[in-house]
């Protein structure tokens, strides 16, 4: 097991940085096919193509020959107590065999129980018991797929009294126990930090930076007392600042802009992504230990469950 974990770690460390990527959305299919835009790579939602034949699948096959592709899942449900879904994993493996993604990612979350899929990315209790449970499942999935997985930090709206481990430590233990990689969503860090009253700068500093293979940036809706992770607008300056910090700490990794609701025309989406270039060379100027800001005193449950054209994304 240790040998296998070490080999997965080696794979994670050897993954390339393909540059700045965009999420592949059906709204943009025709534009991409006609214009061959100079995008470094695309991230596809695995579930949108696992069951579909027809035009979407045909287009994905074409694009996978022209661009590097990463598969990003929303239904692995690694934190669930349900048995691992072999049918789902088999389809995931088949799709990966077909389009040859640079890596396959999913979220540190659970999406349902008793075979029910809520299509939402639900928060987990962070303690030793859940860590053992999740690492065991990650090991089994990685061995089934014969490759390491990459896990994303979720956006959350509550914490559990039963949690005894900080999320950043939990993620680090996951990488140490399984050899998996991390997808750092800096917008999720910002959203969760505001909603759950922790310092996003400290969070990013504490992560194992050599295990981060990708970043997400996105826009969110600030509701005053809480923030909702909507992915429906431009990235705010504070999130760009966190991106700058993470860029320097990781040495620069593949970065993707998520925009999943009110999706603009392709050129607008691409232009927002390219703003990342100026932030890569910026100097991080957020205070390392900022005073507590106007955090919500009351945590809220996750109200986000947007079934969009292309499934739920976080
Ligand atoms: Fe994300």
Short mmCIF file of C-alpha atoms in Angstrom, two decimals, residues 70-306:
data_model
loop_
_atom_site.label_atom_id
_atom_site.label_comp_id
_atom_site.label_asym_id
_atom_site.label_seq_id
_atom_site.Cartn_x
_atom_site.Cartn_y
_atom_site.Cartn_z
CA UNK A 70 -9.06 17.66 -17.40
CA UNK A 71 -12.05 15.69 -16.07
CA UNK A 72 -13.81 17.29 -13.09
CA UNK A 73 -16.48 15.23 -11.32
CA UNK A 74 -19.35 16.17 -9.03
CA UNK A 75 -20.82 12.77 -8.09
CA UNK A 76 -18.03 10.58 -6.74
CA UNK A 77 -19.37 11.30 -3.24
CA UNK A 78 -16.12 10.28 -1.58
CA UNK A 79 -17.46 11.22 1.88
CA UNK A 80 -20.65 9.17 1.70
CA UNK A 81 -21.34 6.03 3.71
CA UNK A 82 -22.92 4.38 0.66
CA UNK A 83 -20.80 1.69 -0.99
CA UNK A 84 -18.65 3.00 -3.81
CA UNK A 85 -20.68 3.10 -7.01
CA UNK A 86 -18.93 0.61 -9.31
CA UNK A 87 -21.16 1.48 -12.26
CA UNK A 88 -20.23 5.16 -11.92
CA UNK A 89 -16.54 4.35 -11.56
CA UNK A 90 -16.61 2.08 -14.60
CA UNK A 91 -18.13 4.85 -16.71
CA UNK A 92 -15.58 7.33 -15.35
CA UNK A 93 -12.76 4.98 -16.26
CA UNK A 94 -14.14 4.45 -19.78
CA UNK A 95 -14.44 8.18 -20.40
CA UNK A 96 -10.88 8.72 -19.15
CA UNK A 97 -9.62 5.99 -21.44
CA UNK A 98 -11.32 7.72 -24.34
CA UNK A 99 -10.35 11.37 -23.84
CA UNK A 100 -7.09 10.89 -21.90
CA UNK A 101 -7.40 13.74 -19.36
CA UNK A 102 -4.31 15.16 -17.70
CA UNK A 103 -5.96 14.27 -14.39
CA UNK A 104 -9.33 13.49 -12.83
CA UNK A 105 -10.67 15.59 -9.99
CA UNK A 106 -13.67 15.63 -7.66
CA UNK A 107 -14.58 17.26 -4.35
CA UNK A 108 -14.04 16.66 -0.66
CA UNK A 109 -17.75 16.23 0.03
CA UNK A 110 -20.62 13.81 -0.09
CA UNK A 111 -23.51 14.16 -2.53
CA UNK A 112 -26.06 11.71 -1.15
CA UNK A 113 -26.87 8.58 0.79
CA UNK A 114 -29.09 5.52 0.29
CA UNK A 115 -28.44 5.80 -3.46
CA UNK A 116 -29.96 9.28 -3.55
CA UNK A 117 -27.94 11.90 -5.42
CA UNK A 118 -28.78 15.40 -4.15
CA UNK A 119 -26.69 17.00 -6.92
CA UNK A 120 -25.20 19.20 -4.25
CA UNK A 121 -21.74 19.14 -2.71
CA UNK A 122 -22.44 18.60 0.97
CA UNK A 123 -19.96 19.34 3.79
CA UNK A 124 -18.42 16.56 5.82
CA UNK A 125 -17.47 16.20 9.46
CA UNK A 126 -13.71 16.63 9.72
CA UNK A 127 -12.40 14.19 12.32
CA UNK A 128 -10.19 11.12 12.52
CA UNK A 129 -13.03 8.74 11.79
CA UNK A 130 -14.09 10.53 8.60
CA UNK A 131 -10.45 10.93 7.55
CA UNK A 132 -9.88 7.19 7.82
CA UNK A 133 -13.14 6.47 6.00
CA UNK A 134 -12.37 8.87 3.16
CA UNK A 135 -8.75 7.83 2.74
CA UNK A 136 -9.82 4.22 2.53
CA UNK A 137 -12.29 5.09 -0.22
CA UNK A 138 -9.75 7.24 -2.09
CA UNK A 139 -7.27 4.36 -2.04
CA UNK A 140 -9.87 1.97 -3.45
CA UNK A 141 -10.98 4.39 -6.19
CA UNK A 142 -7.42 5.20 -7.19
CA UNK A 143 -6.56 1.51 -7.40
CA UNK A 144 -9.65 0.88 -9.52
CA UNK A 145 -8.77 3.74 -11.89
CA UNK A 146 -5.03 2.96 -11.77
CA UNK A 147 -4.24 6.63 -11.27
CA UNK A 148 -4.21 9.21 -8.46
CA UNK A 149 -7.17 11.52 -8.03
CA UNK A 150 -7.20 15.24 -7.30
CA UNK A 151 -9.60 16.62 -4.66
CA UNK A 152 -11.04 20.12 -4.38
CA UNK A 153 -11.72 22.01 -1.16
CA UNK A 154 -15.47 22.71 -1.01
CA UNK A 155 -17.31 25.95 -0.34
CA UNK A 156 -19.21 25.55 2.91
CA UNK A 157 -21.92 27.33 4.85
CA UNK A 158 -21.66 25.55 8.18
CA UNK A 159 -19.30 23.54 10.33
CA UNK A 160 -19.99 20.58 12.60
CA UNK A 161 -19.51 20.40 16.38
CA UNK A 162 -18.06 16.91 15.80
CA UNK A 163 -15.21 18.26 13.64
CA UNK A 164 -11.82 18.12 15.34
CA UNK A 165 -9.46 18.72 12.39
CA UNK A 166 -9.01 21.93 10.41
CA UNK A 167 -9.87 21.58 6.74
CA UNK A 168 -6.35 22.46 5.62
CA UNK A 169 -4.90 19.75 7.86
CA UNK A 170 -7.53 17.27 6.71
CA UNK A 171 -6.54 17.88 3.09
CA UNK A 172 -2.87 17.48 3.92
CA UNK A 173 -3.47 14.19 5.75
CA UNK A 174 -5.46 12.98 2.73
CA UNK A 175 -2.51 13.58 0.43
CA UNK A 176 -0.10 11.89 2.85
CA UNK A 177 -2.28 8.81 3.32
CA UNK A 178 -3.30 8.26 -0.29
CA UNK A 179 -0.85 10.07 -2.57
CA UNK A 180 -3.73 12.09 -4.07
CA UNK A 181 -3.35 15.66 -5.32
CA UNK A 182 -5.27 18.83 -4.48
CA UNK A 183 -7.33 21.29 -6.47
CA UNK A 184 -7.24 24.56 -4.57
CA UNK A 185 -10.35 26.64 -5.21
CA UNK A 186 -9.32 30.04 -3.87
CA UNK A 187 -12.85 31.38 -4.24
CA UNK A 188 -14.12 28.48 -2.11
CA UNK A 189 -11.52 29.33 0.53
CA UNK A 190 -12.74 32.93 0.54
CA UNK A 191 -16.43 31.92 0.69
CA UNK A 192 -15.91 29.35 3.46
CA UNK A 193 -13.63 31.68 5.43
CA UNK A 194 -16.27 34.39 5.49
CA UNK A 195 -19.15 32.00 6.27
CA UNK A 196 -17.27 30.03 8.92
CA UNK A 197 -15.03 32.68 10.42
CA UNK A 198 -11.48 31.65 9.63
CA UNK A 199 -8.54 33.41 8.01
CA UNK A 200 -8.29 32.51 4.29
CA UNK A 201 -4.64 33.57 4.16
CA UNK A 202 -3.74 31.22 7.00
CA UNK A 203 -5.68 28.41 5.28
CA UNK A 204 -3.70 28.79 2.06
CA UNK A 205 -0.38 29.03 3.89
CA UNK A 206 -1.06 25.77 5.74
CA UNK A 207 -1.75 23.62 2.68
CA UNK A 208 0.86 21.21 1.27
CA UNK A 209 1.71 23.36 -1.75
CA UNK A 210 3.67 20.69 -3.61
CA UNK A 211 0.47 18.60 -3.82
CA UNK A 212 -1.62 21.33 -5.47
CA UNK A 213 -1.91 20.61 -9.20
CA UNK A 214 -4.71 23.00 -10.10
CA UNK A 215 -6.54 26.11 -8.92
CA UNK A 216 -10.09 27.34 -9.44
CA UNK A 217 -11.13 30.96 -9.42
CA UNK A 218 -14.77 32.11 -9.64
CA UNK A 219 -17.25 34.84 -8.80
CA UNK A 220 -19.63 34.72 -5.84
CA UNK A 221 -22.64 36.57 -4.41
CA UNK A 222 -22.02 38.53 -1.22
CA UNK A 223 -25.21 38.71 0.83
CA UNK A 224 -23.83 40.80 3.69
CA UNK A 225 -24.17 38.18 6.40
CA UNK A 226 -22.95 35.32 4.23
CA UNK A 227 -21.52 34.58 0.79
CA UNK A 228 -23.06 32.22 -1.75
CA UNK A 229 -20.78 30.42 -4.18
CA UNK A 230 -22.72 31.25 -7.34
CA UNK A 231 -20.12 31.21 -10.16
CA UNK A 232 -22.25 33.73 -12.02
CA UNK A 233 -20.10 36.85 -12.21
CA UNK A 234 -16.59 38.28 -12.29
CA UNK A 235 -13.93 37.42 -9.74
CA UNK A 236 -13.63 39.93 -6.85
CA UNK A 237 -10.32 41.58 -5.97
CA UNK A 238 -9.97 39.72 -2.66
CA UNK A 239 -10.13 36.39 -4.48
CA UNK A 240 -7.58 37.60 -7.04
CA UNK A 241 -5.32 38.50 -4.10
CA UNK A 242 -5.66 35.00 -2.69
CA UNK A 243 -4.91 33.67 -6.17
CA UNK A 244 -1.71 35.73 -6.21
CA UNK A 245 -0.68 34.29 -2.85
CA UNK A 246 -1.42 30.71 -3.93
CA UNK A 247 0.33 31.26 -7.26
CA UNK A 248 3.53 32.25 -5.48
CA UNK A 249 3.32 29.52 -2.85
CA UNK A 250 2.72 26.75 -5.39
CA UNK A 251 5.18 28.08 -7.93
CA UNK A 252 2.32 28.38 -10.40
CA UNK A 253 -0.16 25.63 -11.32
CA UNK A 254 -2.92 25.07 -13.87
CA UNK A 255 -5.67 27.62 -13.26
CA UNK A 256 -9.29 27.51 -14.33
CA UNK A 257 -12.07 30.13 -14.19
CA UNK A 258 -15.45 28.65 -13.26
CA UNK A 259 -18.54 30.41 -14.65
CA UNK A 260 -21.62 28.22 -14.45
CA UNK A 261 -24.67 30.49 -14.28
CA UNK A 262 -25.43 33.59 -16.34
CA UNK A 263 -22.66 32.31 -18.59
CA UNK A 264 -21.42 35.14 -20.83
CA UNK A 265 -20.26 34.94 -24.42
CA UNK A 266 -17.02 33.07 -24.90
CA UNK A 267 -14.89 36.19 -25.45
CA UNK A 268 -16.08 37.73 -22.16
CA UNK A 269 -15.43 34.48 -20.29
CA UNK A 270 -11.97 34.17 -21.80
CA UNK A 271 -11.10 37.83 -21.09
CA UNK A 272 -11.95 37.35 -17.40
CA UNK A 273 -9.66 34.32 -17.27
CA UNK A 274 -6.78 36.22 -18.85
CA UNK A 275 -6.86 38.74 -16.00
CA UNK A 276 -5.04 36.01 -14.07
CA UNK A 277 -1.85 36.92 -15.95
CA UNK A 278 -1.56 40.31 -14.29
CA UNK A 279 -2.16 38.77 -10.86
CA UNK A 280 0.54 36.14 -11.35
CA UNK A 281 3.16 38.86 -11.37
CA UNK A 282 1.52 40.95 -8.64
CA UNK A 283 2.85 41.22 -5.13
CA UNK A 284 0.55 39.74 -2.53
CA UNK A 285 -0.74 42.63 -0.44
CA UNK A 286 -3.43 41.19 1.80
CA UNK A 287 -2.42 41.35 5.44
CA UNK A 288 -1.15 37.98 6.61
CA UNK A 289 -3.27 38.03 9.72
CA UNK A 290 -6.11 40.42 9.00
CA UNK A 291 -8.40 41.49 11.77
CA UNK A 292 -11.64 39.61 11.82
CA UNK A 293 -13.89 41.24 9.26
CA UNK A 294 -17.64 41.42 9.27
CA UNK A 295 -18.22 37.72 9.52
CA UNK A 296 -21.64 36.24 9.92
CA UNK A 297 -22.37 35.16 13.46
CA UNK A 298 -24.83 32.60 12.28
CA UNK A 299 -23.82 29.87 9.88
CA UNK A 300 -26.29 29.04 7.15
CA UNK A 301 -26.94 25.80 5.38
CA UNK A 302 -25.91 25.52 1.77
CA UNK A 303 -28.73 27.08 -0.25
CA UNK A 304 -27.02 26.57 -3.56
CA UNK A 305 -28.44 23.86 -5.72
CA UNK A 306 -28.45 25.23 -9.20
#
